[in-house]
Amino acid sequence: MKVILSVLLCLIIVSNELTAQSVYMATEEGGAGGIAIYDLATCQYTTLVSGITPEFVDFVEVPGGFVTVTKPNASNTATFYFVDPASGTTTFLASALTNGVNGIFSTRLLLISPTEVLCVTGGSFYLLDLTSNTISTLAIFPSENSYSLYEYNGVIYYIGGFANDQYNFYSIQLNPTFQRSFIETFSFSTNPEEANEVIMDRASACDVLALTIGTQVFLVNPNNNTTSIHCSEQPFMNNFTSATAPLLNGTSGPNCNCIGDAGTWDWSQMPLPFISTILACAGSTITVPHNGDETPGLGQNLAFVLIDPEPGQHFYNQFTSNNIVSIYDSPVLTFIPGVTIPGEEYWVIPVLSDAPPGSINMADPCRDIQFRIRVRWFTPSVNFTQVNAQPCAPGQCRTLNVFLQGTPPFSLVYEVVAAGNPPQVFNATFNVQTGTIQVCPPAGFTGEVEINALSLTDGTNCNCSN
């Protein structure tokens, strides 16, 4: 007996308030430091000063230029310089012996008056007086990494961390005496990526906070400490994080009244946030777990953009006519025959913009974009392979391996056709994605036997029929 296999294969399975203001960001150019101004409306930057030496870990704009601070050295000494943006020259201001941790995230600066810079390094707070170039100690909290120091709605906030991945959030009061008031603790235990974004350096623009991680620019919602990506793939941001600073006069502008927020995902419905894929049977709908907490500005609507991603490109750069498959006006995604392809992995990205329902306007400076979620439509499939490809003796049975794709359990209907004999139809159930079937031709039969899969239904009631 020779077996001919027929395979039934129905394709293989398998935020935040945004303003169009600008912030300063540190650049990396040939090992020396630089400072650029970054437009949050266009996601474009302009280098203002390059080749700044010595290298710095944080900076702040002051009247007439910038103040930079170096990483504390082996002797725990941090050095402050004034940078003239016109010439790029640096002038020594002062040095401070700190009591903190020698690390790149350990020093942050904040301008609190035209002549005073607040500095925190390793949990120790200092005040740099620009009129006398002297440093005074305000408070010392030793053995603490200092991650964020920023002002929001007239209040100074600070985030410090320890070796056990616990990050404490405080408000800071300077007058009449220095006080640090505890707000809450962050941890990596619930959502490592978002916790990581929360602790990074921030710069305020129109009461909106921007931060950078790697090649991405995020916006932070200070009300609930959630973040959403706004720009990405910036060529000058080479390190894990880039220092940011607010503009000295960056609190006004034509787009400072943006209130749009694309809302958040319910990550509890995803077993592995940022990694998992939502699967659905081809022809059915997919409901993505959006919390429905968007806040549209005037004329704005929330859309869910289905992207066929281009390999190697970040999702912010995928909003092109070649990559956008469909735009939905609700989190319920319908399968589009002839357009959405079973087995293809798509990305779903919420976009809030000044556009009619079911469309987007990427030129809207007040647009807001949330993280993407992966989705895939599929149909189950089955494949047979022979355990032994050699012909068998007349009347002898043959065992075949069965490989299934989909969600168990599977219900398979198949037929066995021995040439010159009526087809025999069989039903088989498989609780896992592999198994075997036995094919037995009629007694005394010699010749070829054909195996055809007729229909397959998986545990989600997704069906593929011949």
Short mmCIF file of C-alpha atoms in Angstrom, two decimals:
data_model
loop_
_atom_site.label_atom_id
_atom_site.label_comp_id
_atom_site.label_asym_id
_atom_site.label_seq_id
_atom_site.Cartn_x
_atom_site.Cartn_y
_atom_site.Cartn_z
CA MET A 1 0.00 0.00 0.00
CA LYS A 2 1.26 3.47 -0.91
CA VAL A 3 -0.24 6.45 0.95
CA ILE A 4 -0.98 9.80 -0.71
CA LEU A 5 -1.56 12.58 1.84
CA SER A 6 -4.00 15.43 1.26
CA VAL A 7 -3.55 18.34 3.67
CA LEU A 8 -6.28 20.72 4.77
CA LEU A 9 -4.37 23.96 5.28
CA CYS A 10 -6.40 27.13 5.72
CA LEU A 11 -3.31 29.30 6.18
CA ILE A 12 -0.90 28.82 9.05
CA ILE A 13 -1.63 30.22 12.51
CA VAL A 14 0.33 31.42 13.84
CA SER A 15 -1.13 59.33 27.86
CA ASN A 16 -1.39 61.75 28.41
CA GLU A 17 -1.74 65.47 27.83
CA LEU A 18 0.34 66.54 24.85
CA THR A 19 1.46 70.05 24.11
CA ALA A 20 3.22 71.31 21.05
CA GLN A 21 5.94 72.93 23.12
CA SER A 22 9.65 72.22 23.17
CA VAL A 23 12.10 70.80 25.69
CA TYR A 24 15.88 70.59 25.75
CA MET A 25 17.55 67.20 25.38
CA ALA A 26 21.15 66.11 25.74
CA THR A 27 22.88 64.71 22.66
CA GLU A 28 25.76 62.32 22.13
CA GLU A 29 28.20 63.45 19.47
CA GLY A 30 31.59 61.73 19.19
CA GLY A 31 31.88 61.12 22.91
CA ALA A 32 31.35 64.79 23.83
CA GLY A 33 28.13 66.31 25.06
CA GLY A 34 25.67 68.46 23.19
CA ILE A 35 22.34 70.20 23.78
CA ALA A 36 19.44 70.26 21.34
CA ILE A 37 15.98 71.83 21.41
CA TYR A 38 13.26 69.28 20.69
CA ASP A 39 9.89 70.29 19.22
CA LEU A 40 7.19 68.03 20.63
CA ALA A 41 4.78 69.06 17.87
CA THR A 42 6.93 67.90 14.97
CA CYS A 43 9.27 65.46 16.75
CA GLN A 44 12.18 67.33 15.20
CA TYR A 45 15.27 68.66 16.98
CA THR A 46 17.81 71.41 16.37
CA THR A 47 21.29 71.18 17.87
CA LEU A 48 22.16 74.35 19.77
CA VAL A 49 25.57 73.47 21.23
CA SER A 50 27.87 70.56 20.37
CA GLY A 51 31.21 69.31 21.61
CA ILE A 52 30.64 70.37 25.22
CA THR A 53 33.48 69.26 27.49
CA PRO A 54 33.76 67.89 30.04
CA GLU A 55 30.88 65.49 29.49
CA PHE A 56 27.85 66.10 31.67
CA VAL A 57 25.06 63.98 33.14
CA ASP A 58 22.51 66.76 33.51
CA PHE A 59 21.99 70.37 32.55
CA VAL A 60 19.55 73.24 32.99
CA GLU A 61 18.93 76.51 31.15
CA VAL A 62 19.78 79.66 33.07
CA PRO A 63 19.71 83.30 31.92
CA GLY A 64 22.34 83.62 29.19
CA GLY A 65 23.20 79.95 28.75
CA PHE A 66 23.26 76.55 30.46
CA VAL A 67 24.64 75.05 33.65
CA THR A 68 26.00 71.51 33.37
CA VAL A 69 27.09 69.06 36.06
CA THR A 70 29.52 66.17 35.69
CA LYS A 71 29.08 62.67 37.02
CA PRO A 72 30.50 62.39 40.56
CA ASN A 73 34.02 61.01 40.25
CA ALA A 74 35.74 58.34 42.33
CA SER A 75 36.11 60.91 45.11
CA ASN A 76 32.35 61.67 44.91
CA THR A 77 32.99 65.18 43.61
CA ALA A 78 30.58 66.71 41.10
CA THR A 79 31.65 69.78 39.10
CA PHE A 80 29.43 72.55 37.71
CA TYR A 81 30.11 74.57 34.53
CA PHE A 82 28.47 77.43 32.66
CA VAL A 83 28.05 76.83 28.91
CA ASP A 84 27.86 79.77 26.51
CA PRO A 85 25.52 78.63 23.69
CA ALA A 86 26.95 81.17 21.25
CA SER A 87 30.56 79.98 21.48
CA GLY A 88 30.19 76.55 23.11
CA THR A 89 32.85 77.44 25.68
CA THR A 90 32.56 76.21 29.25
CA THR A 91 33.47 78.08 32.42
CA PHE A 92 34.11 76.41 35.77
CA LEU A 93 31.59 77.44 38.45
CA ALA A 94 32.02 75.23 41.51
CA SER A 95 32.59 71.70 42.83
CA ALA A 96 30.70 69.80 45.48
CA LEU A 97 31.72 66.82 47.55
CA THR A 98 28.62 64.64 47.58
CA ASN A 99 27.54 61.81 49.85
CA GLY A 100 25.68 59.81 47.27
CA VAL A 101 26.09 56.97 44.80
CA ASN A 102 28.61 57.23 41.96
CA GLY A 103 26.27 56.61 39.01
CA ILE A 104 25.03 58.20 35.81
CA PHE A 105 21.49 58.60 37.17
CA SER A 106 22.68 60.15 40.43
CA THR A 107 22.68 63.89 39.66
CA ARG A 108 19.76 66.14 38.66
CA LEU A 109 19.42 69.92 38.30
CA LEU A 110 16.44 72.30 38.48
CA LEU A 111 16.40 76.09 38.10
CA ILE A 112 14.30 77.48 40.97
CA SER A 113 15.05 81.19 40.47
CA PRO A 114 17.02 83.24 37.92
CA THR A 115 20.10 82.92 40.13
CA GLU A 116 19.64 79.59 41.94
CA VAL A 117 19.98 76.00 40.79
CA LEU A 118 18.73 73.14 42.95
CA CYS A 119 20.93 70.06 42.68
CA VAL A 120 20.32 66.55 43.99
CA THR A 121 23.00 63.91 43.73
CA GLY A 122 22.86 60.55 45.45
CA GLY A 123 20.03 61.74 47.69
CA SER A 124 21.87 64.86 48.86
CA PHE A 125 20.37 68.27 48.06
CA TYR A 126 22.46 71.36 47.33
CA LEU A 127 21.82 74.93 46.22
CA LEU A 128 24.11 76.54 43.62
CA ASP A 129 24.12 80.35 43.86
CA LEU A 130 25.00 81.75 40.43
CA THR A 131 25.77 85.21 41.79
CA SER A 132 28.61 83.94 43.98
CA ASN A 133 29.28 80.50 42.45
CA THR A 134 28.95 78.93 45.88
CA ILE A 135 27.21 75.74 46.95
CA SER A 136 25.29 75.25 50.19
CA THR A 137 23.99 71.98 51.60
CA LEU A 138 20.22 71.73 52.13
CA ALA A 139 19.74 68.10 53.21
CA ILE A 140 21.51 64.74 53.03
CA PHE A 141 19.78 61.39 52.45
CA PRO A 142 22.76 59.07 51.87
CA SER A 143 23.04 55.95 49.69
CA GLU A 144 20.20 56.88 47.38
CA ASN A 145 20.11 57.18 43.58
CA SER A 146 18.46 60.40 42.38
CA TYR A 147 16.39 59.85 39.25
CA SER A 148 13.98 62.73 38.68
CA LEU A 149 13.81 66.34 39.80
CA TYR A 150 11.20 68.52 38.13
CA GLU A 151 8.53 71.16 38.68
CA TYR A 152 4.89 70.62 37.83
CA ASN A 153 2.07 73.09 38.56
CA GLY A 154 4.36 75.07 40.83
CA VAL A 155 5.39 72.07 42.96
CA ILE A 156 8.86 70.49 42.96
CA TYR A 157 8.85 66.68 42.72
CA TYR A 158 11.66 64.22 43.28
CA ILE A 159 12.06 60.47 42.67
CA GLY A 160 14.83 58.56 44.46
CA GLY A 161 15.64 54.86 44.40
CA PHE A 162 17.56 52.13 46.16
CA ALA A 163 19.28 48.87 45.24
CA ASN A 164 16.11 46.82 45.85
CA ASP A 165 14.28 48.38 42.86
CA GLN A 166 12.02 50.46 45.09
CA TYR A 167 11.54 54.07 43.98
CA ASN A 168 10.07 56.68 46.31
CA PHE A 169 8.11 59.67 45.03
CA TYR A 170 8.32 62.92 47.06
CA SER A 171 7.30 66.56 46.93
CA ILE A 172 9.96 69.09 47.91
CA GLN A 173 9.47 72.31 49.88
CA LEU A 174 12.38 74.77 50.10
CA ASN A 175 10.94 77.61 52.19
CA PRO A 176 11.05 78.46 54.99
CA THR A 177 13.10 75.28 55.50
CA PHE A 178 13.82 72.24 53.36
CA GLN A 179 11.21 69.47 53.66
CA ARG A 180 10.73 66.24 51.74
CA SER A 181 7.19 64.78 51.86
CA PHE A 182 6.58 61.15 50.82
CA ILE A 183 3.85 60.53 48.21
CA GLU A 184 4.11 56.89 47.09
CA THR A 185 6.47 54.06 46.13
CA PHE A 186 7.07 52.65 42.64
CA SER A 187 8.26 49.15 41.93
CA PHE A 188 9.08 46.90 38.97
CA SER A 189 6.73 44.21 40.29
CA THR A 190 3.61 45.13 38.29
CA ASN A 191 4.75 46.55 34.97
CA PRO A 192 8.54 46.77 34.51
CA GLU A 193 8.48 48.89 31.36
CA GLU A 194 6.13 51.54 32.71
CA ALA A 195 7.85 51.59 36.11
CA ASN A 196 11.13 52.17 34.31
CA GLU A 197 9.67 55.11 32.41
CA VAL A 198 8.18 56.64 35.54
CA ILE A 199 11.53 57.06 37.28
CA MET A 200 13.45 58.71 34.43
CA ASP A 201 14.45 62.35 34.10
CA ARG A 202 11.57 64.64 33.12
CA ALA A 203 11.19 68.12 31.67
CA SER A 204 8.02 70.18 31.91
CA ALA A 205 6.49 71.96 28.91
CA CYS A 206 3.17 73.70 29.53
CA ASP A 207 2.62 71.45 32.54
CA VAL A 208 3.25 68.36 30.45
CA LEU A 209 6.26 66.16 31.19
CA ALA A 210 8.57 64.71 28.55
CA LEU A 211 11.29 62.12 29.02
CA THR A 212 13.57 60.06 26.80
CA ILE A 213 14.56 56.41 26.89
CA GLY A 214 16.89 55.07 24.22
CA THR A 215 15.58 56.38 20.89
CA GLN A 216 12.10 57.21 22.13
CA VAL A 217 10.45 60.33 23.54
CA PHE A 218 7.64 59.69 26.02
CA LEU A 219 5.02 61.96 27.55
CA VAL A 220 4.12 61.45 31.20
CA ASN A 221 0.72 61.94 32.77
CA PRO A 222 1.62 63.18 36.27
CA ASN A 223 -1.88 62.49 37.57
CA ASN A 224 -1.53 58.71 37.34
CA ASN A 225 2.16 58.33 36.37
CA THR A 226 1.41 56.56 33.11
CA THR A 227 3.41 57.17 29.97
CA SER A 228 2.82 56.91 26.24
CA ILE A 229 5.31 57.18 23.43
CA HIS A 230 5.17 60.29 21.28
CA CYS A 231 8.29 60.25 19.08
CA SER A 232 10.96 57.69 18.28
CA GLU A 233 14.02 56.80 16.25
CA GLN A 234 15.88 60.02 17.04
CA PRO A 235 19.46 59.67 15.76
CA PHE A 236 21.19 61.57 18.54
CA MET A 237 19.84 59.56 21.45
CA ASN A 238 22.28 56.67 21.69
CA ASN A 239 22.28 55.88 25.39
CA PHE A 240 19.63 54.26 27.52
CA THR A 241 18.41 57.66 28.67
CA SER A 242 19.04 61.27 27.72
CA ALA A 243 18.92 64.18 30.13
CA THR A 244 16.06 66.61 29.55
CA ALA A 245 15.49 70.18 30.73
CA PRO A 246 12.65 72.70 30.47
CA LEU A 247 12.91 75.88 28.46
CA LEU A 248 13.51 78.94 30.57
CA ASN A 249 10.56 80.65 28.86
CA GLY A 250 8.68 77.57 27.76
CA THR A 251 5.35 78.10 29.47
CA SER A 252 3.56 79.88 26.63
CA GLY A 253 2.83 79.14 23.01
CA PRO A 254 0.00 78.62 20.52
CA ASN A 255 -0.51 74.96 21.43
CA CYS A 256 -0.24 75.06 25.20
CA ASN A 257 -3.93 74.25 25.71
CA CYS A 258 -3.80 70.69 24.38
CA ILE A 259 -5.74 68.33 26.63
CA GLY A 260 -6.04 65.24 24.42
CA ASP A 261 -5.39 61.85 26.03
CA ALA A 262 -5.77 58.60 24.09
CA GLY A 263 -6.49 56.65 27.26
CA THR A 264 -4.95 53.43 28.51
CA TRP A 265 -4.93 49.67 27.91
CA ASP A 266 -6.22 47.19 30.46
CA TRP A 267 -3.00 45.22 30.69
CA SER A 268 -4.60 42.76 33.13
CA GLN A 269 -6.28 41.13 30.12
CA MET A 270 -2.91 40.44 28.53
CA PRO A 271 -0.97 37.52 30.08
CA LEU A 272 2.34 39.08 29.00
CA PRO A 273 1.94 42.84 28.46
CA PHE A 274 3.75 44.27 25.42
CA ILE A 275 4.50 40.73 24.19
CA SER A 276 1.24 38.74 23.96
CA THR A 277 -0.87 38.54 20.82
CA ILE A 278 -4.69 38.56 20.83
CA LEU A 279 -5.91 35.71 18.62
CA ALA A 280 -9.30 35.36 16.93
CA CYS A 281 -10.83 33.13 14.31
CA ALA A 282 -10.74 34.52 10.78
CA GLY A 283 -14.04 36.22 10.01
CA SER A 284 -14.77 37.12 13.62
CA THR A 285 -14.19 40.39 15.48
CA ILE A 286 -11.38 41.23 17.89
CA THR A 287 -12.14 43.48 20.87
CA VAL A 288 -8.96 45.08 22.18
CA PRO A 289 -8.85 45.87 25.94
CA HIS A 290 -9.03 49.67 25.90
CA ASN A 291 -10.27 51.19 29.18
CA GLY A 292 -12.43 53.79 27.44
CA ASP A 293 -10.76 56.54 29.47
CA GLU A 294 -9.74 58.80 26.59
CA THR A 295 -10.04 62.59 26.97
CA PRO A 296 -10.60 64.24 23.57
CA GLY A 297 -9.80 67.88 22.94
CA LEU A 298 -11.90 70.13 20.75
CA GLY A 299 -12.62 68.36 17.45
CA GLN A 300 -10.63 65.26 18.42
CA ASN A 301 -11.78 61.66 18.11
CA LEU A 302 -10.17 58.39 19.17
CA ALA A 303 -9.32 55.94 16.41
CA PHE A 304 -7.83 52.45 16.51
CA VAL A 305 -5.33 52.07 13.69
CA LEU A 306 -4.58 48.58 12.35
CA ILE A 307 -0.98 48.46 11.12
CA ASP A 308 0.79 45.82 9.04
CA PRO A 309 4.19 46.50 10.63
CA GLU A 310 7.36 46.89 8.65
CA PRO A 311 10.19 44.82 10.20
CA GLY A 312 12.73 46.82 12.14
CA GLN A 313 10.59 49.95 12.39
CA HIS A 314 9.19 51.35 15.61
CA PHE A 315 5.41 51.70 15.70
CA TYR A 316 5.56 55.49 15.71
CA ASN A 317 7.07 55.33 12.20
CA GLN A 318 4.44 52.91 10.86
CA PHE A 319 1.74 55.49 10.10
CA THR A 320 2.11 55.39 6.31
CA SER A 321 -0.28 54.58 3.49
CA ASN A 322 1.69 51.38 2.88
CA ASN A 323 1.38 50.16 6.47
CA ILE A 324 -2.10 51.28 7.58
CA VAL A 325 -4.55 48.43 6.87
CA SER A 326 -7.70 49.90 8.40
CA ILE A 327 -8.85 52.56 10.87
CA TYR A 328 -11.66 51.73 13.31
CA ASP A 329 -13.74 54.16 15.37
CA SER A 330 -14.10 51.71 18.27
CA PRO A 331 -11.99 49.01 19.96
CA VAL A 332 -14.00 46.34 18.08
CA LEU A 333 -11.96 45.30 15.04
CA THR A 334 -13.82 43.58 12.22
CA PHE A 335 -12.20 41.07 9.88
CA ILE A 336 -12.08 42.43 6.31
CA PRO A 337 -12.13 39.63 3.70
CA GLY A 338 -9.49 40.17 1.07
CA VAL A 339 -7.74 42.80 3.20
CA THR A 340 -6.94 41.31 6.60
CA ILE A 341 -5.01 38.11 6.07
CA PRO A 342 -5.31 35.11 8.40
CA GLY A 343 -1.97 34.28 9.98
CA GLU A 344 -0.61 37.83 9.60
CA GLU A 345 0.38 39.66 12.78
CA TYR A 346 -0.99 43.20 12.99
CA TRP A 347 -0.52 46.03 15.45
CA VAL A 348 -3.39 48.08 16.89
CA ILE A 349 -2.50 51.63 17.95
CA PRO A 350 -4.95 54.10 19.57
CA VAL A 351 -4.57 57.60 18.12
CA LEU A 352 -6.43 60.66 19.38
CA SER A 353 -6.39 63.49 16.82
CA ASP A 354 -8.38 66.26 15.20
CA ALA A 355 -10.11 64.08 12.61
CA PRO A 356 -13.59 62.63 11.91
CA PRO A 357 -14.42 59.26 13.52
CA GLY A 358 -12.63 56.42 11.77
CA SER A 359 -9.74 58.57 10.56
CA ILE A 360 -6.55 60.13 11.98
CA ASN A 361 -4.64 63.38 11.57
CA MET A 362 -0.96 62.85 12.28
CA ALA A 363 -0.32 66.55 11.59
CA ASP A 364 -2.42 67.53 14.62
CA PRO A 365 0.11 68.94 17.11
CA CYS A 366 -2.18 67.85 19.93
CA ARG A 367 -2.35 64.23 18.78
CA ASP A 368 -1.82 61.54 21.43
CA ILE A 369 -0.64 58.00 20.71
CA GLN A 370 -0.75 54.99 23.03
CA PHE A 371 1.34 51.80 22.95
CA ARG A 372 0.52 49.17 20.37
CA ILE A 373 -1.09 45.76 20.96
CA ARG A 374 -0.53 42.74 18.70
CA VAL A 375 -3.51 40.93 17.10
CA ARG A 376 -3.83 38.04 14.67
CA TRP A 377 -6.72 36.36 12.89
CA PHE A 378 -6.20 32.69 12.10
CA THR A 379 -7.79 29.51 10.83
CA PRO A 380 -6.85 26.08 12.18
CA SER A 381 -4.75 23.76 10.04
CA VAL A 382 -3.75 20.11 9.96
CA ASN A 383 -0.85 18.30 8.37
CA PHE A 384 -0.14 14.56 8.04
CA THR A 385 3.23 12.87 7.83
CA GLN A 386 4.05 9.18 7.41
CA VAL A 387 5.90 7.36 10.14
CA ASN A 388 7.35 5.01 7.51
CA ALA A 389 7.31 6.10 3.87
CA GLN A 390 8.07 2.61 2.55
CA PRO A 391 5.16 0.70 0.91
CA CYS A 392 3.46 -1.76 3.23
CA ALA A 393 2.19 -5.26 2.59
CA PRO A 394 -1.37 -5.81 1.20
CA GLY A 395 -4.01 -5.34 3.89
CA GLN A 396 -1.51 -3.92 6.37
CA CYS A 397 -2.44 -0.80 8.40
CA ARG A 398 -0.35 2.36 8.40
CA THR A 399 0.11 4.87 11.29
CA LEU A 400 0.29 8.58 10.38
CA ASN A 401 1.46 11.51 12.50
CA VAL A 402 -1.00 14.42 12.79
CA PHE A 403 0.15 18.01 13.43
CA LEU A 404 -2.50 20.62 14.23
CA GLN A 405 -2.41 24.40 14.60
CA GLY A 406 -5.00 26.32 16.54
CA THR A 407 -6.37 26.09 20.07
CA PRO A 408 -7.01 22.59 21.50
CA PRO A 409 -9.13 20.55 21.61
CA PHE A 410 -9.51 19.76 17.90
CA SER A 411 -12.27 17.93 16.05
CA LEU A 412 -11.06 16.52 12.73
CA VAL A 413 -13.12 14.95 9.95
CA TYR A 414 -11.10 13.11 7.32
CA GLU A 415 -11.63 10.54 4.58
CA VAL A 416 -9.64 7.54 3.42
CA VAL A 417 -9.91 6.77 -0.31
CA ALA A 418 -8.61 3.43 -1.54
CA ALA A 419 -8.62 3.49 -5.35
CA GLY A 420 -11.78 1.81 -6.72
CA ASN A 421 -13.51 1.77 -3.33
CA PRO A 422 -16.04 4.20 -1.79
CA PRO A 423 -14.45 6.84 0.51
CA GLN A 424 -14.47 6.04 4.23
CA VAL A 425 -15.16 9.09 6.49
CA PHE A 426 -13.78 9.21 10.05
CA ASN A 427 -13.97 11.60 13.02
CA ALA A 428 -11.08 12.11 15.42
CA THR A 429 -10.59 14.31 18.50
CA PHE A 430 -7.20 15.60 19.67
CA ASN A 431 -6.65 17.28 23.03
CA VAL A 432 -3.18 18.49 22.09
CA GLN A 433 -1.59 19.74 18.87
CA THR A 434 -0.04 16.40 17.89
CA GLY A 435 -1.36 12.87 17.58
CA THR A 436 -1.69 9.87 15.28
CA ILE A 437 -4.32 8.14 13.15
CA GLN A 438 -4.30 4.64 11.72
CA VAL A 439 -5.23 3.96 8.09
CA CYS A 440 -6.35 0.44 7.19
CA PRO A 441 -7.26 -0.37 3.57
CA PRO A 442 -9.84 -3.05 2.68
CA ALA A 443 -8.69 -6.67 3.04
CA GLY A 444 -6.44 -7.77 0.18
CA PHE A 445 -6.22 -4.24 -1.27
CA THR A 446 -3.10 -3.24 -3.19
CA GLY A 447 -2.46 0.20 -4.65
CA GLU A 448 -2.54 3.79 -3.47
CA VAL A 449 -4.57 5.12 -0.53
CA GLU A 450 -5.39 8.85 -0.30
CA ILE A 451 -6.00 10.68 2.99
CA ASN A 452 -8.04 13.92 2.77
CA ALA A 453 -8.81 16.28 5.65
CA LEU A 454 -12.41 17.48 5.21
CA SER A 455 -12.92 19.85 8.14
CA LEU A 456 -11.19 20.96 11.31
CA THR A 457 -12.65 22.81 14.30
CA ASP A 458 -10.53 23.99 17.21
CA GLY A 459 -11.38 24.78 20.83
CA THR A 460 -12.48 28.32 19.99
CA ASN A 461 -15.02 26.91 17.50
CA CYS A 462 -12.89 28.24 14.68
CA ASN A 463 -13.52 26.08 11.62
CA CYS A 464 -11.73 25.32 8.38
CA SER A 465 -13.53 23.18 5.77
CA ASN A 466 -12.36 21.77 2.49
#
